[in-house]
Short mmCIF file of N, CA and C in Angstrom, two decimals:
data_model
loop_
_atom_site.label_atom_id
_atom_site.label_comp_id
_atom_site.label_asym_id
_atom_site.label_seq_id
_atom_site.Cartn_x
_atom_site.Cartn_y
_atom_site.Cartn_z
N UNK A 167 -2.59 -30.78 27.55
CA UNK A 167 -3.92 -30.72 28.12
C UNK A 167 -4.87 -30.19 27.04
N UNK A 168 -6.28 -30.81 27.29
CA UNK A 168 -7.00 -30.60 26.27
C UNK A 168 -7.25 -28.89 26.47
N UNK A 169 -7.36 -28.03 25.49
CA UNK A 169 -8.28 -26.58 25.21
C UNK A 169 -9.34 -26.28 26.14
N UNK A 170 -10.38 -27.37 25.99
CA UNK A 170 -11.56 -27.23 26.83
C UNK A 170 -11.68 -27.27 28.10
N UNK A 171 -10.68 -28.33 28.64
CA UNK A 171 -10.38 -28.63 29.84
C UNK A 171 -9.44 -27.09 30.38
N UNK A 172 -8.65 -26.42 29.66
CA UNK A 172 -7.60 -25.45 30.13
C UNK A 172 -8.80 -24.09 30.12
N UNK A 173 -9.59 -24.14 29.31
CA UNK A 173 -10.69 -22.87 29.38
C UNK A 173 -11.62 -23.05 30.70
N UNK A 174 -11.96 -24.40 30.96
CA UNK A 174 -12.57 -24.72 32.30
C UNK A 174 -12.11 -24.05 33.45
N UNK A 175 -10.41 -24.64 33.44
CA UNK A 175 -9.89 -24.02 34.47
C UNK A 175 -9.38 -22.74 34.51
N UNK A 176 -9.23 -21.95 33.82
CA UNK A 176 -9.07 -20.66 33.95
C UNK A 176 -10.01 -19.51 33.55
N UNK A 177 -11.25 -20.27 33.51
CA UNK A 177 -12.67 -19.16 33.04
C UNK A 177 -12.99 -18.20 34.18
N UNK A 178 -12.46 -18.70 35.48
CA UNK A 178 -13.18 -17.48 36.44
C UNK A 178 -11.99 -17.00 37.25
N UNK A 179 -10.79 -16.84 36.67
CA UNK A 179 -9.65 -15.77 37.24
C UNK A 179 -10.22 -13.93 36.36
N UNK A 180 -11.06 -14.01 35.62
CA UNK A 180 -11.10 -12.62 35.51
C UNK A 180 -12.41 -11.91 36.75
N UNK A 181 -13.14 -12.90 36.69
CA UNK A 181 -14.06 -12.71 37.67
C UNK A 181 -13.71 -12.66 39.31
N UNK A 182 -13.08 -13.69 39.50
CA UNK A 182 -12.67 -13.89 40.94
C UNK A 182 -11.58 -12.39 41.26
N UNK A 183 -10.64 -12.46 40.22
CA UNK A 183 -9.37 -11.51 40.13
C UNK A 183 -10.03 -9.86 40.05
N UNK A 184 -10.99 -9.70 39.65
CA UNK A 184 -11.63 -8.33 39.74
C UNK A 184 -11.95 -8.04 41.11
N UNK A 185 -12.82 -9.34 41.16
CA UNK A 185 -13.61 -8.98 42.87
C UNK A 185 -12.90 -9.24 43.86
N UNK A 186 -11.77 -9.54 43.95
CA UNK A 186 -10.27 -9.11 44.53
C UNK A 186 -9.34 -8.16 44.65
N UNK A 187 -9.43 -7.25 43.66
CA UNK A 187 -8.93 -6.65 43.10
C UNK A 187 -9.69 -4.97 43.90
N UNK A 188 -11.30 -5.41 44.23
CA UNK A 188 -11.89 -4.49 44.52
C UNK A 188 -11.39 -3.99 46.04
N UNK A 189 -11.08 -5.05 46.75
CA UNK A 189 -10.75 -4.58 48.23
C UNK A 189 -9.52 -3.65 47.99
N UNK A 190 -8.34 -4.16 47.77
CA UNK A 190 -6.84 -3.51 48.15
C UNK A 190 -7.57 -1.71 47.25
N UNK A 191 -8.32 -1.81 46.12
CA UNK A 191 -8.62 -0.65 45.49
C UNK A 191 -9.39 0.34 46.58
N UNK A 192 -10.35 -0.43 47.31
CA UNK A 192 -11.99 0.42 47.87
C UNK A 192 -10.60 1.12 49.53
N UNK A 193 -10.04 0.17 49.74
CA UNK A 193 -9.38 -0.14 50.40
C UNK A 193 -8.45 1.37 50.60
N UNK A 194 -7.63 1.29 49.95
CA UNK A 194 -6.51 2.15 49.00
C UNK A 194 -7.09 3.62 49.05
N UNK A 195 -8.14 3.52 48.66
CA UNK A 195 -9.07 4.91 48.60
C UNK A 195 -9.40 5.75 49.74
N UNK A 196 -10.16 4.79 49.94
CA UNK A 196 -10.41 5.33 51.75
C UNK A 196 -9.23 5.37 52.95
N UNK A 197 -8.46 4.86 52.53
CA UNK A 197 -7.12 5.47 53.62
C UNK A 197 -6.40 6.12 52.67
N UNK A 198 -6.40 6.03 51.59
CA UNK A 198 -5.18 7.26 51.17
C UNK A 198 -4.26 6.17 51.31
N UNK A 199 -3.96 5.54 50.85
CA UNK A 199 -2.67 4.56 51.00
C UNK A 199 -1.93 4.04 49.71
N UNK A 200 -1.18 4.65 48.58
CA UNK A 200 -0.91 4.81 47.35
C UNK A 200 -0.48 3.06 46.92
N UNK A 201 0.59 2.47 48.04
CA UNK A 201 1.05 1.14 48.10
C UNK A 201 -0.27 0.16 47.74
N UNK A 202 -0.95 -0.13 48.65
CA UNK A 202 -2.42 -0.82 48.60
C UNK A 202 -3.05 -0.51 47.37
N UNK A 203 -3.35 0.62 46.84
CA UNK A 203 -3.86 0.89 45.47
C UNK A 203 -3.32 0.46 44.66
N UNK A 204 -2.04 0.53 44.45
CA UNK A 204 -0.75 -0.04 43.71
C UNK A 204 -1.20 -1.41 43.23
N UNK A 205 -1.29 -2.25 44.51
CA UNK A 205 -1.67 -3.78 44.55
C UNK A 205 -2.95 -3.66 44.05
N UNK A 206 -3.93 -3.51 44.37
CA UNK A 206 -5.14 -3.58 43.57
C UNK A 206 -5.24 -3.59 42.21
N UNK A 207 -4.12 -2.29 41.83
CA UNK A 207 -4.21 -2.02 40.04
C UNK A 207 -3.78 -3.28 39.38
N UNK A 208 -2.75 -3.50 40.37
CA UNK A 208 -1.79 -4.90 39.99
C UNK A 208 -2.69 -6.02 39.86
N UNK A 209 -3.51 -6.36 40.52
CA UNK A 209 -4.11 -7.61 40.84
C UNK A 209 -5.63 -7.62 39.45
N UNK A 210 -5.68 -6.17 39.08
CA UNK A 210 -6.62 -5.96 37.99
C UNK A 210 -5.68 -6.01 36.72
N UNK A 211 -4.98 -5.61 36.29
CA UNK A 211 -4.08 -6.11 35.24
C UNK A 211 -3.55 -7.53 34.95
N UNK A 212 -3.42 -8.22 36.32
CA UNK A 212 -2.84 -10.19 36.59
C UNK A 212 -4.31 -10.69 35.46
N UNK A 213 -4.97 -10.30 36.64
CA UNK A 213 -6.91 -10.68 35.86
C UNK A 213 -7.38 -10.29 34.56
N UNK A 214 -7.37 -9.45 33.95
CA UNK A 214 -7.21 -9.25 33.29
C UNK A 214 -5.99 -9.82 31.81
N UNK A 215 -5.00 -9.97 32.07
CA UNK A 215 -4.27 -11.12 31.19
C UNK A 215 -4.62 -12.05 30.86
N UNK A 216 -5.10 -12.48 31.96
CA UNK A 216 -5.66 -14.07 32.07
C UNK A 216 -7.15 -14.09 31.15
N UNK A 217 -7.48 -13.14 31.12
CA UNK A 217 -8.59 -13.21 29.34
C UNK A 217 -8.13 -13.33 28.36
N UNK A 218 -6.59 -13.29 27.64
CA UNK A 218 -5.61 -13.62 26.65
C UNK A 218 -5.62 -15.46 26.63
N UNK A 219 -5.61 -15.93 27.57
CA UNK A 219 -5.27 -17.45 27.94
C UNK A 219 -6.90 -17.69 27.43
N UNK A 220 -7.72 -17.43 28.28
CA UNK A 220 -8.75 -17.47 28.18
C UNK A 220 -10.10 -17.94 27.09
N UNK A 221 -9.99 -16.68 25.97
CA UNK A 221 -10.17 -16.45 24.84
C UNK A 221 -9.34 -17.62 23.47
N UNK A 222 -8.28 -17.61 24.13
CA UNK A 222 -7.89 -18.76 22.94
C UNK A 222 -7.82 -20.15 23.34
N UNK A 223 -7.94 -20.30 24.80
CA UNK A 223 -8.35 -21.77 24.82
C UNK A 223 -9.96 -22.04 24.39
N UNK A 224 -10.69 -21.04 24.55
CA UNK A 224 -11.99 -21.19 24.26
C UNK A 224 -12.46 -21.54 22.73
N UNK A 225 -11.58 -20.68 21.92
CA UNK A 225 -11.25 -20.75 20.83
C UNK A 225 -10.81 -22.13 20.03
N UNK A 226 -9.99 -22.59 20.77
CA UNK A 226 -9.47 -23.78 20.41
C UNK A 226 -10.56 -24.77 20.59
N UNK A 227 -11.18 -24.88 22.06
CA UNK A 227 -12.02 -25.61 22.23
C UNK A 227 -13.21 -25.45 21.06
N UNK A 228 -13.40 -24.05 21.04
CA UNK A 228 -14.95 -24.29 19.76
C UNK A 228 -14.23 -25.00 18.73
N UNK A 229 -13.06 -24.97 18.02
CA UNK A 229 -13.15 -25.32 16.70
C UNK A 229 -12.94 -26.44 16.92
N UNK A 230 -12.11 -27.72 18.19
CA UNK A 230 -12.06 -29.04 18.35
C UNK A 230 -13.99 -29.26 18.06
N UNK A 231 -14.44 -28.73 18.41
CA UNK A 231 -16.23 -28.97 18.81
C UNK A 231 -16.75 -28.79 17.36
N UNK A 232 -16.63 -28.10 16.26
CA UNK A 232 -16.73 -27.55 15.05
C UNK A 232 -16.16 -28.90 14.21
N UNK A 233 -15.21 -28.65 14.22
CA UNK A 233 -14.22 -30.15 13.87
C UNK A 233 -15.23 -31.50 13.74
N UNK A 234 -15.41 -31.79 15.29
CA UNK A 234 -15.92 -33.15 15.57
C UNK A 234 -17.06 -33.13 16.60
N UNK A 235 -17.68 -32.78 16.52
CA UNK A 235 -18.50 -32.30 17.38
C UNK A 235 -18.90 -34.13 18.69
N UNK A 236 -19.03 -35.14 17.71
CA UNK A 236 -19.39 -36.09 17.89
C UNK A 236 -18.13 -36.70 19.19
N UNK A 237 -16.98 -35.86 19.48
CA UNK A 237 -16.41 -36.11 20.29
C UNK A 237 -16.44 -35.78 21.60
N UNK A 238 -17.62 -35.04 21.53
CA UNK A 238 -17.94 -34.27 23.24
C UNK A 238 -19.23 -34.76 23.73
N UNK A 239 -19.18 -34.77 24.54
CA UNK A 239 -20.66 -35.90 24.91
C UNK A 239 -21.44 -34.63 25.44
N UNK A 240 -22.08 -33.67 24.69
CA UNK A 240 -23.11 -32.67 24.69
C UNK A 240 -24.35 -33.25 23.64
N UNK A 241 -25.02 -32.15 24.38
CA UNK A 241 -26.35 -32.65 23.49
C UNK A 241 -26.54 -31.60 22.70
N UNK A 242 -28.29 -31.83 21.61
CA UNK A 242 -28.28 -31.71 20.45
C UNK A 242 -28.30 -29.97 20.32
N UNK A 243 -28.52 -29.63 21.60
CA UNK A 243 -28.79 -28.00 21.40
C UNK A 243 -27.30 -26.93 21.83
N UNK A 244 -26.48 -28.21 22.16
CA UNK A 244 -25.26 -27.43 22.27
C UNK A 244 -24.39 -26.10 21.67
N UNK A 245 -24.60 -26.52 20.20
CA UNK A 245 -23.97 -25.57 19.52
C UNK A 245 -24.64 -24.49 19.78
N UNK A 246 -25.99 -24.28 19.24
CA UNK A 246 -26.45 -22.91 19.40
C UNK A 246 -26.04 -22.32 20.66
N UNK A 247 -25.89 -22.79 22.18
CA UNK A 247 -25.45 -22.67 23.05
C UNK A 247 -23.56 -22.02 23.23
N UNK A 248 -23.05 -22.32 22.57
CA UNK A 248 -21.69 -22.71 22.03
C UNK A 248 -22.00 -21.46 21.37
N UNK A 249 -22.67 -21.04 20.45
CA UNK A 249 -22.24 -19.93 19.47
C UNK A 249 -22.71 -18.72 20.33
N UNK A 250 -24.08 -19.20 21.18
CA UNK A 250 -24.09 -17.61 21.78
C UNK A 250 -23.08 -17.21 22.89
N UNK A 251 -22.51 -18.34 23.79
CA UNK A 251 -21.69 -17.78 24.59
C UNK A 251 -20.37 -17.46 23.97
N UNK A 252 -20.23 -17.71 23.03
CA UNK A 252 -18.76 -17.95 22.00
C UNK A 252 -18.53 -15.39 21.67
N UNK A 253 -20.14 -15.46 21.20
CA UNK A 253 -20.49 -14.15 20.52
C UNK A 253 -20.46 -13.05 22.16
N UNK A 254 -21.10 -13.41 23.39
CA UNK A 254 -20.77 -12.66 24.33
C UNK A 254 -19.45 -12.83 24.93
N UNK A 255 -18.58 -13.93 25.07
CA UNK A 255 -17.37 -13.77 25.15
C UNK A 255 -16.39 -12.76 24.52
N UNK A 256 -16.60 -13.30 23.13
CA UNK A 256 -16.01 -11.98 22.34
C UNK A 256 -16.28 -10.28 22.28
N UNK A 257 -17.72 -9.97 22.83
CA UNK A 257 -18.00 -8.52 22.93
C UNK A 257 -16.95 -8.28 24.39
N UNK A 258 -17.84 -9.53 25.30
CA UNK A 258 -17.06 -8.51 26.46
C UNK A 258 -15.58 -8.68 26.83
N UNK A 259 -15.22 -9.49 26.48
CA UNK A 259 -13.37 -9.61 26.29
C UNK A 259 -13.05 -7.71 26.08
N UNK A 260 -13.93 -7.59 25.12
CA UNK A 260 -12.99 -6.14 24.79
C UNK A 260 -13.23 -5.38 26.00
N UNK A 261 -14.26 -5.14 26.96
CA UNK A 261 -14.56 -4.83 28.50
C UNK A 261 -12.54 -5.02 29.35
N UNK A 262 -12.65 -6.41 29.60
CA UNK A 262 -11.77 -6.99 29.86
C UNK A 262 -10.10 -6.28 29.68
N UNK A 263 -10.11 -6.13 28.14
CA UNK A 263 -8.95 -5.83 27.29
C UNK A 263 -8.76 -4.47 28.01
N UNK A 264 -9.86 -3.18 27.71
CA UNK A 264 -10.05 -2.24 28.51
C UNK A 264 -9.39 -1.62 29.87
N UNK A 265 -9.93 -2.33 30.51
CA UNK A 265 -9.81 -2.82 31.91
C UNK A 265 -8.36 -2.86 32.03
N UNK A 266 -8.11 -4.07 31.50
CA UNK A 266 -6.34 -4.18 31.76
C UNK A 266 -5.69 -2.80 31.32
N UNK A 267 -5.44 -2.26 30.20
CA UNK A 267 -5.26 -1.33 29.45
C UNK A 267 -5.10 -0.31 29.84
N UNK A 268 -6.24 0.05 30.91
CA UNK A 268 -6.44 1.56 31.44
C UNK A 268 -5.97 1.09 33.10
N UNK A 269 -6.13 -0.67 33.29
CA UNK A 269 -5.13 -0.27 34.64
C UNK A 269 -3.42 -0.16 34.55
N UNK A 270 -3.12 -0.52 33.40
CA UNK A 270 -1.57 -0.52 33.06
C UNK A 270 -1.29 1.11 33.53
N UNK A 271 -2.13 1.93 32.81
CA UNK A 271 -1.87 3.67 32.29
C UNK A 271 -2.36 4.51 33.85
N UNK A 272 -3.20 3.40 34.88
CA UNK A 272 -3.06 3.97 36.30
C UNK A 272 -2.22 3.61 37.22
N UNK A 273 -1.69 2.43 36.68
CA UNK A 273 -0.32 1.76 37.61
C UNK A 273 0.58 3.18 37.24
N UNK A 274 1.04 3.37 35.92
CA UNK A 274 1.98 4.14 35.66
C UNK A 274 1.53 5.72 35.97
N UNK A 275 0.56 6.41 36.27
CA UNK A 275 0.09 7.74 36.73
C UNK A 275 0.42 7.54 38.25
N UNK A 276 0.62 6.31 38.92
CA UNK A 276 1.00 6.19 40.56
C UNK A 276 2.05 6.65 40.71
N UNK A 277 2.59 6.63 39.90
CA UNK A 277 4.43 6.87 39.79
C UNK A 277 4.87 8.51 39.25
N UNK A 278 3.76 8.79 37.78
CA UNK A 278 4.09 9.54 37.50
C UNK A 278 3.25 10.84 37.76
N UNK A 279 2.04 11.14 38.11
CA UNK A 279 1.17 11.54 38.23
C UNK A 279 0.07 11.10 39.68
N UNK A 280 1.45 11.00 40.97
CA UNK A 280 0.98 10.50 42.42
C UNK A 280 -0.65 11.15 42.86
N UNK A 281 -0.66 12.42 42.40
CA UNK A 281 -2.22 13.61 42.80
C UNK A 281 -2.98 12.80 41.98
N UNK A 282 -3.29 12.28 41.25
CA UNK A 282 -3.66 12.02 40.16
C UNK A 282 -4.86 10.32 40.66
N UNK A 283 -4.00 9.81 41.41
CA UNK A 283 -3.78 8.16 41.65
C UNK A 283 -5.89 8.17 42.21
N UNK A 284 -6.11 8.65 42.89
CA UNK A 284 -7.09 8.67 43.89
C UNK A 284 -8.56 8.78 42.15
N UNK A 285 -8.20 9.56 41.59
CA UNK A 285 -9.34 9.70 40.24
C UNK A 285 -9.01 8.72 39.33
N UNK A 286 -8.18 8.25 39.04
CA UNK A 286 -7.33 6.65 38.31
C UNK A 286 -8.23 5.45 39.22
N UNK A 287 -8.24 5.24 40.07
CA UNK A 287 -8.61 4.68 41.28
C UNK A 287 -10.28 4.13 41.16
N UNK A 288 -10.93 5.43 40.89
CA UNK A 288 -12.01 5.48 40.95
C UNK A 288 -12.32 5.27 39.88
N UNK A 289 -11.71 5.41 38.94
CA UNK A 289 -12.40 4.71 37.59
C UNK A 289 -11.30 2.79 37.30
N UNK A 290 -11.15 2.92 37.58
CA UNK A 290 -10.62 1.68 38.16
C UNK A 290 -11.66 0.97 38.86
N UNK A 291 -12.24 1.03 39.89
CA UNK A 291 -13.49 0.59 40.46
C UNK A 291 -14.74 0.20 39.73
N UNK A 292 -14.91 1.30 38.98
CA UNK A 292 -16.04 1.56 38.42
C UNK A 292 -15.70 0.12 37.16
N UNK A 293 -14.56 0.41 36.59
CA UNK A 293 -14.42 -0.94 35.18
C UNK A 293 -14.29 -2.26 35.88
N UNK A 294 -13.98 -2.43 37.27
CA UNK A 294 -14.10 -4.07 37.95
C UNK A 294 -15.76 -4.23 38.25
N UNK A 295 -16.18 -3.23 38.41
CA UNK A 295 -17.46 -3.74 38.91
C UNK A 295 -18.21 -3.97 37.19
N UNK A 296 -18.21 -3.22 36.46
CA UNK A 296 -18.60 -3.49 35.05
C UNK A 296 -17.85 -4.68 34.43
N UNK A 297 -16.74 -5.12 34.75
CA UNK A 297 -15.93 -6.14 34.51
C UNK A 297 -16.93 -7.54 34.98
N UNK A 298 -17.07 -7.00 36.48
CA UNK A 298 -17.22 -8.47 37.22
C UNK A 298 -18.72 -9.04 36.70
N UNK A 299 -19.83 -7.81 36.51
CA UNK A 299 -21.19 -7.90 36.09
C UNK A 299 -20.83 -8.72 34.69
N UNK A 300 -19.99 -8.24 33.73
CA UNK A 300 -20.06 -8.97 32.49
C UNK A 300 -19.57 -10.37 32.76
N UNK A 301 -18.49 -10.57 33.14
CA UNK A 301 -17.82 -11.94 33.81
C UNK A 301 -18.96 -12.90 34.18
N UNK A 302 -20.17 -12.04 34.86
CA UNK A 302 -21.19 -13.36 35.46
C UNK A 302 -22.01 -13.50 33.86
N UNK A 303 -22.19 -12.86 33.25
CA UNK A 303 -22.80 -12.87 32.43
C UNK A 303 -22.62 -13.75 31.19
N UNK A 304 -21.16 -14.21 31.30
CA UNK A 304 -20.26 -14.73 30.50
C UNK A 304 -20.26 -16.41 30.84
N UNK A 305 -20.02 -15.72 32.15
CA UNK A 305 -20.00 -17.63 32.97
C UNK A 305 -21.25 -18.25 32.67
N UNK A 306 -22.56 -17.39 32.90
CA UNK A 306 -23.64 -17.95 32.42
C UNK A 306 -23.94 -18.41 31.74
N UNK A 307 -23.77 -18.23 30.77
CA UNK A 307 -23.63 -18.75 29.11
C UNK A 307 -22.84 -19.45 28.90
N UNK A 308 -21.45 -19.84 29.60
CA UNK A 308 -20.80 -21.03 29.51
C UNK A 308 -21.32 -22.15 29.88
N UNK A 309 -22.15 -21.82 31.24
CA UNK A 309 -22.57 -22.80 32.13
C UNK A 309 -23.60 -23.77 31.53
N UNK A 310 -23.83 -22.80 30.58
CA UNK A 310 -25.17 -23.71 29.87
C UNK A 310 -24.56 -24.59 28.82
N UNK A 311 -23.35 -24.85 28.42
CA UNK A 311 -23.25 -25.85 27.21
C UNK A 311 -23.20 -26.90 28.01
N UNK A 312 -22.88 -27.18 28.49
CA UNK A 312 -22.65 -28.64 29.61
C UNK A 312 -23.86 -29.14 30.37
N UNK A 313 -24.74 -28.00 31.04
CA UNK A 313 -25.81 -28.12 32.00
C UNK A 313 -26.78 -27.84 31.29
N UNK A 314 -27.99 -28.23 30.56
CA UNK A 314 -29.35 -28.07 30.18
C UNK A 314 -30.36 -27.80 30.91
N UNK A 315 -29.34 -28.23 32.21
CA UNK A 315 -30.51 -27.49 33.22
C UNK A 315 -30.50 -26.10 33.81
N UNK A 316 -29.08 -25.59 33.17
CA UNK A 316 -29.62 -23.84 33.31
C UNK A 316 -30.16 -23.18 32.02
N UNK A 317 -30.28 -24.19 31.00
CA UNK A 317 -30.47 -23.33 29.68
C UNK A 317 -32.07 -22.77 30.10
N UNK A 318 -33.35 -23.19 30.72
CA UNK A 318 -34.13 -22.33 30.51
C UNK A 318 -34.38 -22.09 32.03
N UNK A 319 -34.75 -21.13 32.37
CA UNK A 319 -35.18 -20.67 33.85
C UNK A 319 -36.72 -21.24 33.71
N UNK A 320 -37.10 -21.92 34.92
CA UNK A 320 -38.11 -22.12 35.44
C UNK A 320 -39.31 -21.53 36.23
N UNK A 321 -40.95 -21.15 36.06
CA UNK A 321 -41.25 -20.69 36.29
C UNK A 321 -41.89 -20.99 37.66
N UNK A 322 -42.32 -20.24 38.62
CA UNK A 322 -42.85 -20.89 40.31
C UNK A 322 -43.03 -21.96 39.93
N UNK A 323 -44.55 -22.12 39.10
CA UNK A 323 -45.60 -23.01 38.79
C UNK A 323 -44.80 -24.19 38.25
N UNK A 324 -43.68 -24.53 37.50
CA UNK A 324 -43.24 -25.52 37.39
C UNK A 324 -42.58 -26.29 38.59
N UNK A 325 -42.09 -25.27 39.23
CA UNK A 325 -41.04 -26.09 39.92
C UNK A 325 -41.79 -26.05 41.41
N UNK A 326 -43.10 -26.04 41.47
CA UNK A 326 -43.88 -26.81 42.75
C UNK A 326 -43.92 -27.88 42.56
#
């Protein structure tokens, strides 16, 4: 399968997988229920991976596009399009990387450090919702190499 096509389909498991991720967590909290939190951390670490897949199909795809550009039926303002979402991908990946990282080290404080789980938890929350904000922010800028019609926002007066 083509790169571009595999980045298509797996561009919004970090997004979707966060804001999933938020219930079993918000969830978990407010009852005191260590199991349910468990799953949440879990379901933020799954999401999180899936920016590894992510990142290098995207990757692949820019340089097929770099390569030959003349093989993708985009238009002439693409690239610049292409390089800025290419440059916010890469900042907030490290968000992402994060995220996973520090939910690995609260999965393992559930176990080892049970008192502990409820303040793990909460900053856990806090990096999906900063996760999910960057995620839209990300998609946005994807959305635009393909669609020219989100590249500029429209003002009232035009679009009467």
């Amino acid at each position: 399968m083509l790169p571009e096509k595999i980045h298509v389909a797996l561009n919004h498991l970090p997004l979707i997988g966060f804001a999933l991720a938020l219930i079993p967590l918000l969830w978990g909290v407010v009852s005191k229920h260590l199991k349910l939190t468990q799953c949440g951390i879990l379901l933020v670490i799954v999401s999180g991976v899936s920016t590894g897949l992510i990142m290098g199909s995207g990757e692949e795809a820019g340089e097929r596009y770099r390569d030959d550009p003349d093989a993708f039926s985009l238009d002439s303002a693409a690239r610049e399009v292409i390089e800025e979402h290419d440059e916010i991908a890469h900042q907030g990946s490290k968000l992402f990387y994060a995220t996973t990282g520090l939910g690995v080290v609260a999965f393992a404080l559930t176990f080892f450090k049970p008192v502990w789980y409820r303040y793990s938890t909460g900053v856990m929350i806090l990096l999906c919702i900063s996760s999910i904000i960057l995620a839209v922010i990300i998609a946005d800028s994807g959305g635009k190499i393909r669609r020219p019609d989100f590249r500029e926002e429209k003002t009232q007066t035009e679009s009467l």
